[in-house]
Short mmCIF file of C-alpha atoms in Angstrom, two decimals:
data_model
loop_
_atom_site.label_atom_id
_atom_site.label_comp_id
_atom_site.label_asym_id
_atom_site.label_seq_id
_atom_site.Cartn_x
_atom_site.Cartn_y
_atom_site.Cartn_z
CA MET A 28 49.10 158.49 108.57
CA VAL A 29 46.08 160.13 106.98
CA PHE A 30 45.68 162.10 103.77
CA ALA A 31 44.03 165.09 105.42
CA ASP A 32 47.16 165.98 107.35
CA LEU A 33 49.67 168.78 106.86
CA PHE A 34 52.65 166.45 107.22
CA PHE A 35 51.29 164.18 104.50
CA LEU A 36 50.44 167.05 102.15
CA TYR A 37 53.60 169.10 102.57
CA GLY A 38 56.13 166.53 103.72
CA PHE A 39 55.52 162.90 102.87
CA LEU A 40 53.85 163.36 99.48
CA PRO A 41 56.27 165.95 98.00
CA VAL A 42 59.32 163.87 98.96
CA CYS A 43 57.68 160.75 97.48
CA LEU A 44 56.86 162.59 94.24
CA ILE A 45 60.37 164.02 93.90
CA LEU A 46 62.04 160.64 94.35
CA TYR A 47 59.46 158.95 92.13
CA PHE A 48 59.75 161.28 89.14
CA PHE A 49 63.52 161.55 89.40
CA SER A 50 63.85 157.76 89.27
CA LYS A 51 65.30 156.53 85.98
CA ASN A 52 62.90 153.76 85.07
CA ILE A 53 59.79 151.88 86.15
CA THR A 54 61.75 149.46 88.33
CA TYR A 55 63.10 152.24 90.52
CA ARG A 56 59.73 153.96 90.58
CA ASN A 57 58.10 150.75 91.81
CA ILE A 58 60.73 150.52 94.55
CA VAL A 59 59.95 154.10 95.60
CA LEU A 60 56.23 153.32 95.78
CA VAL A 61 56.75 150.13 97.81
CA THR A 62 59.08 151.92 100.23
CA PHE A 63 56.82 154.90 100.79
CA SER A 64 53.70 152.71 100.98
CA LEU A 65 55.22 150.62 103.77
CA ILE A 66 56.36 153.78 105.57
CA PHE A 67 52.86 155.22 105.19
CA TYR A 68 51.28 152.10 106.71
CA ALA A 69 53.93 151.61 109.39
CA TRP A 70 53.48 155.22 110.51
CA GLY A 71 50.35 154.22 112.38
CA GLU A 72 50.77 150.42 112.38
CA PRO A 73 54.50 149.67 112.94
CA VAL A 74 53.84 146.03 113.89
CA CYS A 75 50.95 145.27 111.56
CA VAL A 76 53.02 146.18 108.51
CA PHE A 77 54.54 142.70 108.89
CA LEU A 78 51.03 141.23 108.65
CA LEU A 79 50.55 143.10 105.39
CA ILE A 80 53.86 141.76 104.03
CA PHE A 81 52.98 138.25 105.21
CA THR A 82 49.61 138.44 103.43
CA ALA A 83 51.30 139.57 100.23
CA LEU A 84 53.85 136.74 100.47
CA ILE A 85 51.17 134.10 101.04
CA ASP A 86 49.14 135.07 97.99
CA TYR A 87 52.21 135.62 95.85
CA ILE A 88 53.17 132.00 96.60
CA MET A 89 49.60 130.76 96.10
CA GLY A 90 49.51 132.56 92.77
CA LEU A 91 52.67 130.75 91.67
CA LEU A 92 51.17 127.42 92.75
CA ILE A 93 47.94 128.14 90.88
CA ASP A 94 49.98 128.88 87.77
CA LYS A 95 52.13 125.76 88.20
CA PHE A 96 49.17 123.42 88.70
CA ARG A 97 46.79 125.22 86.33
CA ASP A 98 43.52 123.27 85.80
CA ARG A 99 44.62 120.61 88.26
CA THR A 100 43.84 119.76 91.87
CA GLY A 101 46.93 121.63 93.09
CA ALA A 102 45.54 124.92 91.79
CA LYS A 103 42.26 124.39 93.59
CA LEU A 104 44.10 123.56 96.83
CA ALA A 105 46.19 126.71 96.50
CA LEU A 106 43.04 128.78 96.03
CA ILE A 107 41.39 127.16 99.05
CA ALA A 108 44.52 127.74 101.13
CA SER A 109 44.57 131.40 100.14
CA LEU A 110 40.92 131.88 101.05
CA VAL A 111 41.24 130.03 104.37
CA ILE A 112 44.37 131.92 105.46
CA ASN A 113 43.10 135.37 104.45
CA LEU A 114 39.61 134.95 105.86
CA SER A 115 41.02 133.41 109.06
CA LEU A 116 43.31 136.39 109.59
CA LEU A 117 40.46 138.81 108.91
CA GLY A 118 38.17 136.82 111.20
CA PHE A 119 40.70 136.69 114.03
CA PHE A 120 41.61 140.36 114.04
CA LYS A 121 38.18 141.79 113.26
CA TYR A 122 35.61 139.35 114.63
CA SER A 123 37.16 137.34 117.46
CA GLY A 124 35.93 139.78 120.12
CA PHE A 125 32.46 139.90 118.57
CA ILE A 126 32.24 136.09 118.45
CA VAL A 127 33.41 135.65 122.05
CA GLU A 128 31.03 138.36 123.25
CA ASN A 129 28.03 136.61 121.69
CA ILE A 130 29.12 133.20 122.96
CA ASN A 131 29.40 134.66 126.46
CA ASN A 132 25.91 136.13 126.14
CA LEU A 133 24.55 132.67 125.32
CA ILE A 134 26.53 130.99 128.11
CA GLY A 135 25.31 133.66 130.53
CA LEU A 136 21.74 132.43 130.10
CA TRP A 137 22.50 129.33 132.22
CA SER A 138 26.00 129.76 133.68
CA ASP A 139 28.32 132.35 135.24
CA PHE A 140 31.28 131.04 133.25
CA GLN A 141 32.69 133.51 130.73
CA ILE A 142 35.36 133.13 128.07
CA PRO A 143 38.05 135.80 128.45
CA MET A 144 37.70 138.51 125.83
CA PRO A 145 40.61 138.53 123.38
CA ARG A 146 42.63 141.74 123.30
CA VAL A 147 43.19 142.08 119.59
CA ARG A 148 43.87 145.38 117.87
CA LEU A 149 42.28 145.74 114.46
CA PRO A 150 44.96 146.44 111.83
CA ILE A 151 44.01 149.51 109.79
CA GLY A 152 42.82 148.65 106.30
CA ILE A 153 42.81 144.87 106.75
CA SER A 154 39.29 144.59 105.31
CA PHE A 155 40.36 146.38 102.13
CA TYR A 156 43.69 144.73 101.42
CA THR A 157 42.25 141.30 102.29
CA PHE A 158 39.61 141.76 99.60
CA GLN A 159 42.23 142.94 97.12
CA THR A 160 44.48 139.96 97.62
CA ILE A 161 41.52 137.55 97.51
CA SER A 162 40.35 139.09 94.23
CA TYR A 163 43.82 138.51 92.73
CA THR A 164 43.92 134.86 93.77
CA ILE A 165 40.41 134.13 92.49
CA ASP A 166 40.94 135.98 89.21
CA ASN A 167 44.25 134.18 88.78
CA TYR A 168 42.51 130.83 89.35
CA TRP A 169 39.81 131.79 86.83
CA GLY A 170 42.48 132.82 84.33
CA LYS A 171 41.34 136.46 84.22
CA VAL A 172 44.78 137.82 85.13
CA LYS A 173 48.33 136.66 84.60
CA THR A 174 50.30 135.32 87.55
CA GLN A 175 52.65 137.93 88.98
CA LYS A 176 56.11 136.32 89.12
CA ASP A 177 57.86 139.22 90.94
CA PHE A 178 57.12 139.49 94.67
CA GLY A 179 58.13 143.15 94.80
CA LYS A 180 55.56 144.04 92.15
CA TYR A 181 52.83 142.11 93.93
CA LEU A 182 53.72 143.79 97.22
CA MET A 183 53.47 147.15 95.46
CA TYR A 184 49.99 146.27 94.19
CA LEU A 185 48.75 145.27 97.63
CA SER A 186 50.45 148.06 99.58
CA LEU A 187 49.92 151.10 97.30
CA PHE A 188 49.41 153.87 99.86
CA PRO A 189 46.75 155.80 97.85
CA GLN A 190 44.21 153.03 98.46
CA LEU A 191 45.80 150.92 101.19
CA VAL A 192 43.97 151.82 104.39
CA ALA A 193 40.45 152.77 103.31
CA GLY A 194 39.96 151.73 99.71
CA PRO A 195 38.67 151.73 97.12
CA VAL A 196 39.18 147.99 96.62
CA VAL A 197 41.44 148.03 93.57
CA ARG A 198 41.46 144.72 91.72
CA TYR A 199 44.70 143.47 90.25
CA SER A 200 43.15 143.46 86.77
CA VAL A 201 42.65 147.24 86.98
CA ILE A 202 46.37 148.01 87.35
CA GLU A 203 47.90 144.83 85.91
CA GLU A 204 49.29 146.54 82.82
CA SER A 205 50.29 149.69 84.72
CA ILE A 206 52.64 147.82 87.05
CA ASP A 207 55.20 147.44 84.27
CA ASN A 208 54.11 150.09 81.81
CA ARG A 209 52.74 153.45 82.90
CA LYS A 210 53.41 157.12 82.47
CA THR A 211 52.06 160.34 83.85
CA THR A 212 51.00 163.06 81.42
CA LEU A 213 50.34 166.71 82.24
CA ALA A 214 46.63 165.92 81.94
CA ASP A 215 47.03 163.11 84.49
CA MET A 216 48.86 165.45 86.86
CA SER A 217 46.23 168.17 86.49
CA GLU A 218 43.30 165.79 86.91
CA GLY A 219 45.01 164.02 89.81
CA LEU A 220 45.72 167.23 91.71
CA SER A 221 42.15 168.44 91.14
CA ARG A 222 40.72 165.19 92.52
CA ILE A 223 42.99 165.39 95.56
CA VAL A 224 41.89 168.93 96.34
CA MET A 225 38.26 167.96 95.76
CA GLY A 226 38.60 165.06 98.18
CA LEU A 227 40.31 167.22 100.78
CA ALA A 228 37.55 169.83 100.55
CA LYS A 229 34.88 167.16 100.92
CA LYS A 230 36.59 165.79 104.00
CA VAL A 231 37.97 168.87 105.75
CA ILE A 232 35.44 171.56 104.88
CA ILE A 233 32.19 169.58 104.67
CA ALA A 234 32.49 166.17 106.39
CA ASN A 235 34.33 167.38 109.49
CA ASN A 236 31.75 170.13 110.06
CA LEU A 237 28.84 167.79 109.40
CA SER A 238 30.20 165.45 112.08
CA THR A 239 29.81 168.16 114.74
CA VAL A 240 26.19 168.69 113.68
CA VAL A 241 25.59 164.93 113.90
CA GLU A 242 26.87 164.86 117.47
CA SER A 243 24.72 167.81 118.50
CA LEU A 244 21.56 166.23 117.03
CA CYS A 245 22.21 162.51 117.63
CA GLY A 246 24.64 162.38 120.53
CA ASN A 247 27.40 159.80 120.52
CA ALA A 248 28.20 156.24 121.55
CA GLU A 249 29.81 157.30 124.84
CA ILE A 250 26.47 158.47 126.20
CA GLY A 251 24.52 155.70 124.46
CA TYR A 252 22.75 158.07 122.06
CA ASP A 253 20.39 158.93 124.93
CA ILE A 254 19.33 162.07 123.08
CA PHE A 255 16.90 159.96 121.04
CA LYS A 256 14.86 159.34 124.18
CA THR A 257 13.62 162.94 123.98
CA GLN A 258 14.70 164.20 120.56
CA SER A 259 12.03 165.86 118.41
CA VAL A 260 10.83 164.32 115.15
CA ALA A 261 12.39 167.13 113.09
CA GLY A 262 15.63 166.88 115.06
CA THR A 263 15.83 163.12 114.47
CA TRP A 264 15.21 163.40 110.73
CA LEU A 265 17.63 166.31 110.37
CA GLY A 266 20.18 164.31 112.35
CA VAL A 267 19.91 161.17 110.25
CA ILE A 268 20.00 163.16 107.00
CA THR A 269 23.16 164.80 108.28
CA ILE A 270 24.62 161.36 109.07
CA ALA A 271 23.98 160.28 105.47
CA LEU A 272 25.66 163.40 104.09
CA TRP A 273 28.56 163.09 106.54
CA TYR A 274 29.31 159.51 105.55
CA TYR A 275 29.04 160.34 101.88
CA PHE A 276 31.49 163.25 102.00
CA ASP A 277 33.91 161.37 104.25
CA PHE A 278 33.95 158.16 102.21
CA SER A 279 33.81 159.75 98.77
CA GLY A 280 36.37 162.35 99.83
CA TYR A 281 38.85 159.60 100.65
CA SER A 282 38.11 157.87 97.36
CA ASP A 283 38.66 161.12 95.43
CA ILE A 284 42.06 161.58 97.07
CA ALA A 285 42.99 157.95 96.39
CA ILE A 286 41.93 158.19 92.73
CA GLY A 287 43.80 161.47 92.35
CA LEU A 288 46.99 160.11 93.87
CA GLY A 289 46.75 157.02 91.70
CA ARG A 290 46.34 159.20 88.61
CA ILE A 291 49.51 161.15 89.45
CA PHE A 292 51.48 157.92 89.70
CA GLY A 293 50.06 156.63 86.42
CA PHE A 294 47.33 154.33 87.79
CA LYS A 295 43.71 154.77 86.76
CA PHE A 296 41.54 153.45 89.57
CA ASN A 297 37.84 152.90 88.92
CA GLU A 298 35.33 155.37 90.31
CA ASN A 299 34.00 154.41 93.72
CA PHE A 300 31.12 156.86 94.18
CA ASN A 301 28.88 158.15 91.40
CA TYR A 302 26.50 160.65 93.02
CA PRO A 303 24.50 157.97 94.87
CA PHE A 304 21.82 160.33 96.20
CA ILE A 305 20.40 161.00 92.74
CA CYS A 306 19.22 157.38 92.59
CA ARG A 307 15.53 156.52 92.11
CA ASN A 308 15.64 153.18 93.92
CA ILE A 309 17.81 151.16 96.29
CA THR A 310 19.26 148.94 93.58
CA GLU A 311 20.53 152.00 91.75
CA PHE A 312 21.87 153.45 95.00
CA TRP A 313 24.14 150.44 95.42
CA GLN A 314 25.29 150.75 91.83
CA ARG A 315 26.52 154.23 92.75
CA TRP A 316 27.63 153.87 96.39
CA HIS A 317 31.00 152.31 97.31
CA ILE A 318 31.08 150.59 93.94
CA SER A 319 34.30 148.64 94.54
CA VAL A 320 32.93 146.80 97.59
CA GLY A 321 29.49 146.19 96.08
CA SER A 322 30.97 144.78 92.88
CA PHE A 323 33.32 142.56 94.90
CA PHE A 324 30.44 140.82 96.67
CA ARG A 325 28.46 140.62 93.44
CA ASP A 326 31.29 139.05 91.44
CA TYR A 327 32.78 136.71 94.04
CA LEU A 328 29.95 135.77 96.38
CA LEU A 329 26.56 136.10 94.66
CA TYR A 330 26.67 132.79 92.80
CA LEU A 331 28.48 130.50 95.21
CA PRO A 332 27.98 126.81 94.37
CA ILE A 333 26.17 126.21 97.68
CA PHE A 334 23.35 128.47 96.46
CA GLY A 335 24.00 129.59 92.90
CA LYS A 336 21.36 130.79 90.46
CA ARG A 337 19.00 128.03 91.58
CA ARG A 338 18.52 129.70 94.99
CA PRO A 339 18.80 133.43 94.14
CA TYR A 340 17.17 134.67 97.34
CA ALA A 341 19.55 132.71 99.56
CA SER A 342 22.44 134.09 97.52
CA LEU A 343 21.06 137.62 97.80
CA PHE A 344 20.79 137.54 101.58
CA LEU A 345 24.18 135.84 101.90
CA VAL A 346 25.67 138.77 99.98
CA TRP A 347 23.94 141.37 102.14
CA PHE A 348 24.66 139.57 105.39
CA SER A 349 28.32 139.48 104.37
CA THR A 350 28.25 143.11 103.25
CA GLY A 351 26.94 144.16 106.64
CA LEU A 352 29.37 141.97 108.56
CA TRP A 353 32.31 143.22 106.47
CA HIS A 354 31.58 146.77 107.56
CA GLY A 355 31.93 145.98 111.23
CA ALA A 356 31.79 143.43 114.04
CA SER A 357 28.46 144.53 115.45
CA TRP A 358 24.84 143.45 115.06
CA ASN A 359 23.75 146.83 113.74
CA PHE A 360 25.94 146.32 110.66
CA ILE A 361 24.41 142.90 110.05
CA LEU A 362 20.91 144.36 110.42
CA TRP A 363 21.91 147.19 108.09
CA GLY A 364 23.04 144.71 105.44
CA LEU A 365 19.89 142.59 105.70
CA TYR A 366 17.79 145.78 105.67
CA TYR A 367 19.15 146.69 102.24
CA GLY A 368 18.90 143.10 101.08
CA LEU A 369 15.18 143.13 101.93
CA PHE A 370 14.46 146.24 99.86
CA ILE A 371 16.52 145.02 96.92
CA LEU A 372 14.55 141.76 97.05
CA ILE A 373 11.29 143.74 97.03
CA GLU A 374 12.48 145.73 94.02
CA GLN A 375 13.45 142.53 92.22
CA LYS A 376 10.00 141.09 92.85
CA ILE A 377 8.38 144.28 91.52
CA GLY A 378 10.62 144.15 88.45
CA LYS A 379 12.67 146.75 86.60
CA LYS A 380 9.92 147.71 84.17
CA ARG A 381 7.36 148.37 86.92
CA MET A 382 9.94 150.28 88.99
CA LYS A 383 10.60 152.60 86.04
CA LYS A 384 6.90 153.35 85.72
CA ILE A 385 6.72 154.74 89.26
CA PRO A 386 6.60 158.59 89.13
CA ALA A 387 10.02 160.15 89.69
CA VAL A 388 8.89 162.18 92.71
CA ILE A 389 7.58 159.10 94.50
CA SER A 390 10.70 157.10 93.59
CA HIS A 391 13.01 159.76 94.98
CA ILE A 392 11.02 160.18 98.20
CA TYR A 393 10.87 156.40 98.71
CA SER A 394 14.57 155.84 98.05
CA LYS A 395 15.78 158.75 100.20
CA ILE A 396 13.70 157.68 103.19
CA ILE A 397 15.04 154.12 102.99
CA ILE A 398 18.61 155.39 102.52
CA VAL A 399 18.71 157.89 105.38
CA VAL A 400 17.04 155.46 107.80
CA GLY A 401 19.64 152.92 106.70
CA PHE A 402 22.41 155.31 107.68
CA GLY A 403 20.82 155.61 111.10
CA ILE A 404 21.00 151.82 111.50
CA PHE A 405 24.60 151.88 110.29
CA HIS A 406 25.65 154.67 112.65
CA ILE A 407 23.97 153.57 115.89
CA GLU A 408 25.73 150.44 117.12
CA SER A 409 23.61 150.00 120.25
CA ILE A 410 20.44 147.99 119.60
CA PRO A 411 18.48 149.63 122.50
CA ALA A 412 19.56 153.07 121.23
CA MET A 413 18.41 152.05 117.75
CA GLY A 414 14.99 151.31 119.20
CA ASN A 415 14.88 154.83 120.67
CA PHE A 416 15.96 156.18 117.28
CA PHE A 417 13.05 154.50 115.48
CA LYS A 418 10.63 155.82 118.10
CA ALA A 419 12.01 159.33 117.69
CA LEU A 420 11.54 159.18 113.91
CA VAL A 421 7.76 159.05 114.37
CA GLY A 422 7.45 160.87 117.69
CA ALA A 423 6.71 157.71 119.69
CA ASN A 424 9.30 158.77 122.27
CA GLY A 425 7.08 161.61 123.47
CA GLY A 426 9.26 164.24 121.81
CA LYS A 427 7.97 167.37 120.11
CA LEU A 428 7.46 167.71 116.38
CA LEU A 429 10.03 170.52 116.31
CA ASP A 430 12.09 172.06 119.11
CA ALA A 431 14.13 175.25 119.45
CA VAL A 432 17.50 173.44 119.49
CA THR A 433 16.82 171.82 116.12
CA ARG A 434 15.66 175.13 114.63
CA VAL A 435 18.80 176.95 115.85
CA THR A 436 21.10 174.12 114.74
CA PHE A 437 19.61 174.16 111.27
CA MET A 438 19.78 177.94 110.87
CA ASN A 439 23.37 178.09 112.19
CA ASN A 440 24.46 175.49 109.65
CA ILE A 441 22.17 176.29 106.75
CA TRP A 442 25.03 177.16 104.38
CA LEU A 443 26.79 173.93 105.29
CA PHE A 444 23.65 171.98 104.37
CA VAL A 445 23.27 173.94 101.13
CA ALA A 446 26.89 173.20 100.17
CA ALA A 447 26.48 169.52 101.10
CA ILE A 448 23.37 169.16 98.94
CA ILE A 449 24.88 171.03 95.98
CA PHE A 450 28.07 168.96 95.97
CA SER A 451 26.28 165.64 96.50
CA VAL A 452 24.59 166.01 93.11
CA PRO A 453 26.29 166.51 89.72
CA ILE A 454 25.53 170.24 89.34
CA VAL A 455 29.19 171.27 89.11
CA LYS A 456 30.02 168.32 86.86
CA LYS A 457 27.21 169.12 84.42
CA THR A 458 28.16 172.81 84.37
CA LYS A 459 31.77 171.94 83.50
CA GLU A 460 30.60 169.58 80.75
CA ILE A 461 28.44 172.30 79.19
CA MET A 462 31.25 174.88 79.39
CA SER A 463 33.78 172.47 77.90
CA LYS A 464 31.80 172.27 74.64
CA HIS A 465 33.00 175.70 73.53
CA ARG A 466 36.61 176.89 73.43
CA SER A 467 35.92 180.28 74.99
CA THR A 468 33.91 178.91 77.92
CA LEU A 469 36.41 176.05 78.32
CA VAL A 470 39.19 178.55 79.02
CA ILE A 471 36.99 180.29 81.58
CA SER A 472 36.06 176.96 83.17
CA ASN A 473 39.69 175.85 83.42
CA SER A 474 40.75 179.20 84.89
CA ILE A 475 38.00 179.08 87.48
CA GLY A 476 38.97 175.49 88.27
CA VAL A 477 42.62 176.39 88.89
CA LEU A 478 41.62 179.33 91.08
CA MET A 479 39.13 177.27 93.09
CA ASN A 480 41.67 174.49 93.61
CA ALA A 481 44.15 176.99 94.99
CA VAL A 482 41.56 178.58 97.28
CA LEU A 483 40.26 175.22 98.52
CA LEU A 484 43.79 173.95 99.22
CA ILE A 485 44.58 177.07 101.24
CA VAL A 486 41.31 176.83 103.18
CA CYS A 487 41.85 173.11 103.89
CA SER A 488 45.42 173.75 105.01
CA LEU A 489 44.31 176.50 107.40
CA LEU A 490 41.58 174.27 108.84
CA LEU A 491 44.08 171.44 109.32
CA VAL A 492 46.40 173.61 111.40
CA ASP A 493 44.20 173.08 114.44
CA THR A 494 41.78 170.19 114.20
CA THR A 495 41.08 167.13 116.34
CA ASN A 496 38.22 165.75 114.25
CA ASN A 497 39.97 164.41 111.21
CA VAL A 498 40.15 160.60 111.05
CA PHE A 499 38.49 159.02 108.02
CA LEU A 500 35.48 156.94 109.06
CA TYR A 501 36.50 153.86 107.08
CA PHE A 502 39.71 153.56 109.10
CA ASN A 503 37.54 151.62 111.54
CA PHE A 504 36.50 148.98 109.00
#
């Protein structure tokens, strides 16, 4: 089940809300959330829901063992067991095919023998809920959170449908207190509904339409992105900029819906995207883009004992190798991760003070070029096609500087690009902040907000009546 779906919006969610708010106390409300979360997941993954429950049970037990053997060897063994089991499950379901494929490529250099490819279906959301459950176990071991003694409550934390299948990665510490003590105010309801509508508009109105432009300019995996063999320079750059905008509105749209849903149920999830394209360097970009995943790698992987602060560069590239690999079982994701690691290393060597002295115009041009090219690496899984993409960026493929198809595509979608640019920077946010300083303008701002929410919800609903291009991108990770 997906959020941008009429059944979810007008069937599943209203029934869940009615049962939730008519429940007498927090215990019954937690039961409602667990039940509907498992239904939500089982809707598309009827078998894999048992894997989710098994994962929750394992780390619930490991948490109890860590608490029982606190500061003793037993606690460390429980932590190790949790990490081994969770990472093994993630590795088997997500990377077994990738590993076998690369082994077969090596074997093929001197033999015709091939290992049969495993037929493993990737459970939706396994990357996200694996990170969540790992963060609980580690934080429990470090004494940053209290051990959850009730399995039902832990299962609710891990399976909460607002963030279950595509993030953000919600750490146990963020909602620890809310599990037993939360309430929803009218302000929470208003803010939550607004965020949901905002996320829907980002996804349905902007991201879905940007995806069609991406395919027209960049082709698709089925035809090997052959368009880059002849694509013009302008067409290639417009295409990769559109990819960057598409991914932003898709990912951040899902996060907005998740945060909004959480707010309605009394949970305050951390922000996951903070207008990343206004950054002046790559380090800042990753402080604003997919914050929950970036902070996870920073807090749990950056200073591993095998490297630590004594070998900062090894730690840095371990983090970015892992970041790339986490996003997908393909070499382009690994290259994408190392690509960003390289530029962050360069910025570290330059130093924060020197980076700040670089003129703003140059900083923005530099960072946007690196970012949009990075999205090209992320999007194009075929290494040969990626080579054609890099050639097309500079016209080394023999393509024109500008062609008629690119010109027509741009003009036909100019208002889509304008909307994407406007809503990828905090223009609306700043305007609302200014208007909220005065009572008279605050009333106007709130009235406009209510009207726009209603209009956007109607438009999204109409667009969802007949659409085949609606799956969130991160469902594949």
